[in-house]
Amino acid sequence: MVVDQLSEDEVDRMFQALADATRRDIVARVLVAEYSVSGLAEQYDMSFAAVQKHVAVLERALLVTKEKRGREQIVRGQVDGVQRARRLLDDYERIWRQRVERIEEILEKD
Amino acid sequence: MVVDQLSEDEVDRMFQALADATRRDIVARVLVAEYSVSGLAEQYDMSFAAVQKHVAVLERALLVTKEKRGREQIVRGQVDGVQRARRLLDDYERIWRQRVERIEEILEKD
DNA sequence: CTGATCTACAACCATGTGGTTGTACGTTAC
DNA sequence: GTAACGTACAACCACATGGTTGTAGATCAG
């Protein structure tokens, strides 16, 4: 069932977003608890603006959401984004398994 | 069990490699059948050198292997690379599920 | 109101990426 | 041996990325 409602561009953005250790760490954190952008920025040895950019990349990739609360922006993990990415890789493994089965079938043809 | 024997750099390379539609297509193809680099290049509307670079990126990301056969290089899918990437995303989902359970636990505390 | 805090965004820089063309070299076919 | 094929790699280009600093607008605390 290779039915993900994601365009190629969206998948690009998703994997691209995950291809950075800082961003993966942010995702892991905001899946566990809520953070403001500045709360996140405190966790890393880089400028606020840099962290802000990382969050923006994750938001565009549908891996986190931001919600304004007072003067803060609360960042939350978007687990269905993660799930969609995982399902894509599931598809690859399934394709591969089908091929293996096909080969074994041929080999065992008596 | 967040135990993947992958360095952060390796994970970076893996997701980075998957963040391109052409490369994902190559992975899907070589998981099903063997291709030479030029055989792959025929499939896409770009130069041989461009495809060659994509294959090199996938190889560095441990998602495919190349094996010399005569004057050709045979490209094969490396399913355990895909599996490792998927398991990482599994970990994120697990983290998130634990948090949800924890929240429900707190709410149901009578 | 004032000052501190949180965020947004622009400008800039160095480096990386995805593509190109061109050249060179080993291998196969004849 | 020679020509064609498959590959490797360098040089180049336009553009994206990941970081910086600086400026400015909202919001909160006193």
mmCIF file of N, CA, C and O in Angstrom, chain B residues 6 18 21-22 31-33 36 38 40 42 47 53 60 66 69 71-72 77 81 84 89 93 95-97:
data_model
loop_
_atom_site.group_PDB
_atom_site.id
_atom_site.type_symbol
_atom_site.label_atom_id
_atom_site.label_comp_id
_atom_site.label_asym_id
_atom_site.label_seq_id
_atom_site.Cartn_x
_atom_site.Cartn_y
_atom_site.Cartn_z
ATOM 1 N N LEU B 6 25.234 3.528 14.614
ATOM 2 C CA LEU B 6 25.499 4.550 13.618
ATOM 3 C C LEU B 6 25.922 5.841 14.307
ATOM 4 O O LEU B 6 25.280 6.276 15.247
ATOM 5 N N LEU B 18 18.511 10.207 1.380
ATOM 6 C CA LEU B 18 17.109 9.900 1.075
ATOM 7 C C LEU B 18 16.308 11.154 0.735
ATOM 8 O O LEU B 18 15.161 11.061 0.306
ATOM 9 N N ALA B 21 14.553 12.863 -4.654
ATOM 10 C CA ALA B 21 13.621 11.948 -5.309
ATOM 11 C C ALA B 21 14.344 10.986 -6.250
ATOM 12 O O ALA B 21 14.025 9.792 -6.294
ATOM 13 N N THR B 22 15.327 11.495 -6.981
ATOM 14 C CA THR B 22 16.080 10.620 -7.892
ATOM 15 C C THR B 22 16.765 9.513 -7.106
ATOM 16 O O THR B 22 16.723 8.336 -7.486
ATOM 17 N N LEU B 31 16.744 -2.208 -5.151
ATOM 18 C CA LEU B 31 16.257 -3.199 -4.191
ATOM 19 C C LEU B 31 15.530 -4.319 -4.924
ATOM 20 O O LEU B 31 15.418 -5.431 -4.420
ATOM 21 N N VAL B 32 15.034 -4.004 -6.126
ATOM 22 C CA VAL B 32 14.270 -4.993 -6.899
ATOM 23 C C VAL B 32 15.177 -5.768 -7.837
ATOM 24 O O VAL B 32 15.033 -6.966 -8.012
ATOM 25 N N ALA B 33 16.139 -5.088 -8.444
ATOM 26 C CA ALA B 33 16.994 -5.753 -9.421
ATOM 27 C C ALA B 33 18.359 -5.095 -9.441
ATOM 28 O O ALA B 33 18.548 -4.003 -8.916
ATOM 29 N N SER B 36 23.654 -1.736 -13.602
ATOM 30 C CA SER B 36 24.957 -1.088 -13.707
ATOM 31 C C SER B 36 24.720 0.407 -13.573
ATOM 32 O O SER B 36 23.586 0.883 -13.693
ATOM 33 N N SER B 38 25.567 2.718 -15.617
ATOM 34 C CA SER B 38 25.053 3.248 -16.897
ATOM 35 C C SER B 38 23.635 2.780 -17.147
ATOM 36 O O SER B 38 22.835 3.510 -17.738
ATOM 37 N N LEU B 40 21.443 2.464 -14.842
ATOM 38 C CA LEU B 40 20.647 3.420 -14.070
ATOM 39 C C LEU B 40 20.564 4.751 -14.805
ATOM 40 O O LEU B 40 19.493 5.367 -14.887
ATOM 41 N N GLU B 42 20.496 5.454 -17.811
ATOM 42 C CA GLU B 42 19.521 5.444 -18.908
ATOM 43 C C GLU B 42 18.123 5.795 -18.424
ATOM 44 O O GLU B 42 17.290 6.263 -19.202
ATOM 45 N N SER B 47 22.704 13.669 -16.966
ATOM 46 C CA SER B 47 23.950 13.103 -17.467
ATOM 47 C C SER B 47 24.361 11.860 -16.685
ATOM 48 O O SER B 47 23.926 11.647 -15.549
ATOM 49 N N LYS B 53 27.152 10.450 -9.452
ATOM 50 C CA LYS B 53 27.274 11.153 -8.168
ATOM 51 C C LYS B 53 26.189 10.701 -7.200
ATOM 52 O O LYS B 53 26.464 10.503 -6.009
ATOM 53 N N ARG B 60 28.001 6.115 0.073
ATOM 54 C CA ARG B 60 28.537 6.691 1.298
ATOM 55 C C ARG B 60 27.529 6.600 2.431
ATOM 56 O O ARG B 60 27.893 6.544 3.606
ATOM 57 N N LYS B 66 28.372 -1.118 -4.449
ATOM 58 C CA LYS B 66 28.811 -1.279 -5.839
ATOM 59 C C LYS B 66 29.793 -2.435 -5.883
ATOM 60 O O LYS B 66 30.593 -2.615 -4.978
ATOM 61 N N ARG B 69 32.106 -5.669 -12.008
ATOM 62 C CA ARG B 69 31.924 -6.894 -12.794
ATOM 63 C C ARG B 69 32.331 -6.561 -14.213
ATOM 64 O O ARG B 69 31.582 -5.892 -14.934
ATOM 65 N N ARG B 71 33.752 -4.510 -16.950
ATOM 66 C CA ARG B 71 33.930 -3.059 -17.018
ATOM 67 C C ARG B 71 32.766 -2.335 -16.366
ATOM 68 O O ARG B 71 32.735 -1.117 -16.291
ATOM 69 N N GLU B 72 31.797 -3.102 -15.881
ATOM 70 C CA GLU B 72 30.630 -2.475 -15.249
ATOM 71 C C GLU B 72 30.757 -2.451 -13.728
ATOM 72 O O GLU B 72 31.508 -3.229 -13.150
ATOM 73 N N GLY B 77 20.897 -2.768 -3.795
ATOM 74 C CA GLY B 77 20.314 -2.146 -2.609
ATOM 75 C C GLY B 77 20.829 -2.810 -1.353
ATOM 76 O O GLY B 77 21.088 -4.015 -1.332
ATOM 77 N N GLY B 81 20.693 -0.926 5.557
ATOM 78 C CA GLY B 81 20.809 0.523 5.683
ATOM 79 C C GLY B 81 19.430 1.134 5.837
ATOM 80 O O GLY B 81 19.184 1.934 6.747
ATOM 81 N N ARG B 84 18.016 0.428 9.226
ATOM 82 C CA ARG B 84 18.559 1.246 10.316
ATOM 83 C C ARG B 84 17.885 2.608 10.357
ATOM 84 O O ARG B 84 17.547 3.116 11.421
ATOM 85 N N LEU B 89 13.432 6.093 13.208
ATOM 86 C CA LEU B 89 12.124 6.741 13.259
ATOM 87 C C LEU B 89 11.205 5.977 14.209
ATOM 88 O O LEU B 89 10.385 6.578 14.908
ATOM 89 N N GLU B 93 8.892 7.408 17.421
ATOM 90 C CA GLU B 93 7.487 7.095 17.690
ATOM 91 C C GLU B 93 7.343 6.478 19.065
ATOM 92 O O GLU B 93 6.373 6.750 19.775
ATOM 93 N N ILE B 95 9.284 6.951 21.705
ATOM 94 C CA ILE B 95 9.438 8.037 22.669
ATOM 95 C C ILE B 95 8.104 8.759 22.855
ATOM 96 O O ILE B 95 7.645 9.018 23.964
ATOM 97 N N TRP B 96 7.486 9.059 21.730
ATOM 98 C CA TRP B 96 6.252 9.820 21.768
ATOM 99 C C TRP B 96 5.140 9.020 22.462
ATOM 100 O O TRP B 96 4.398 9.535 23.291
ATOM 101 N N ARG B 97 5.084 7.718 22.145
ATOM 102 C CA ARG B 97 4.046 6.883 22.729
ATOM 103 C C ARG B 97 4.210 6.769 24.245
ATOM 104 O O ARG B 97 3.240 6.805 24.991
#
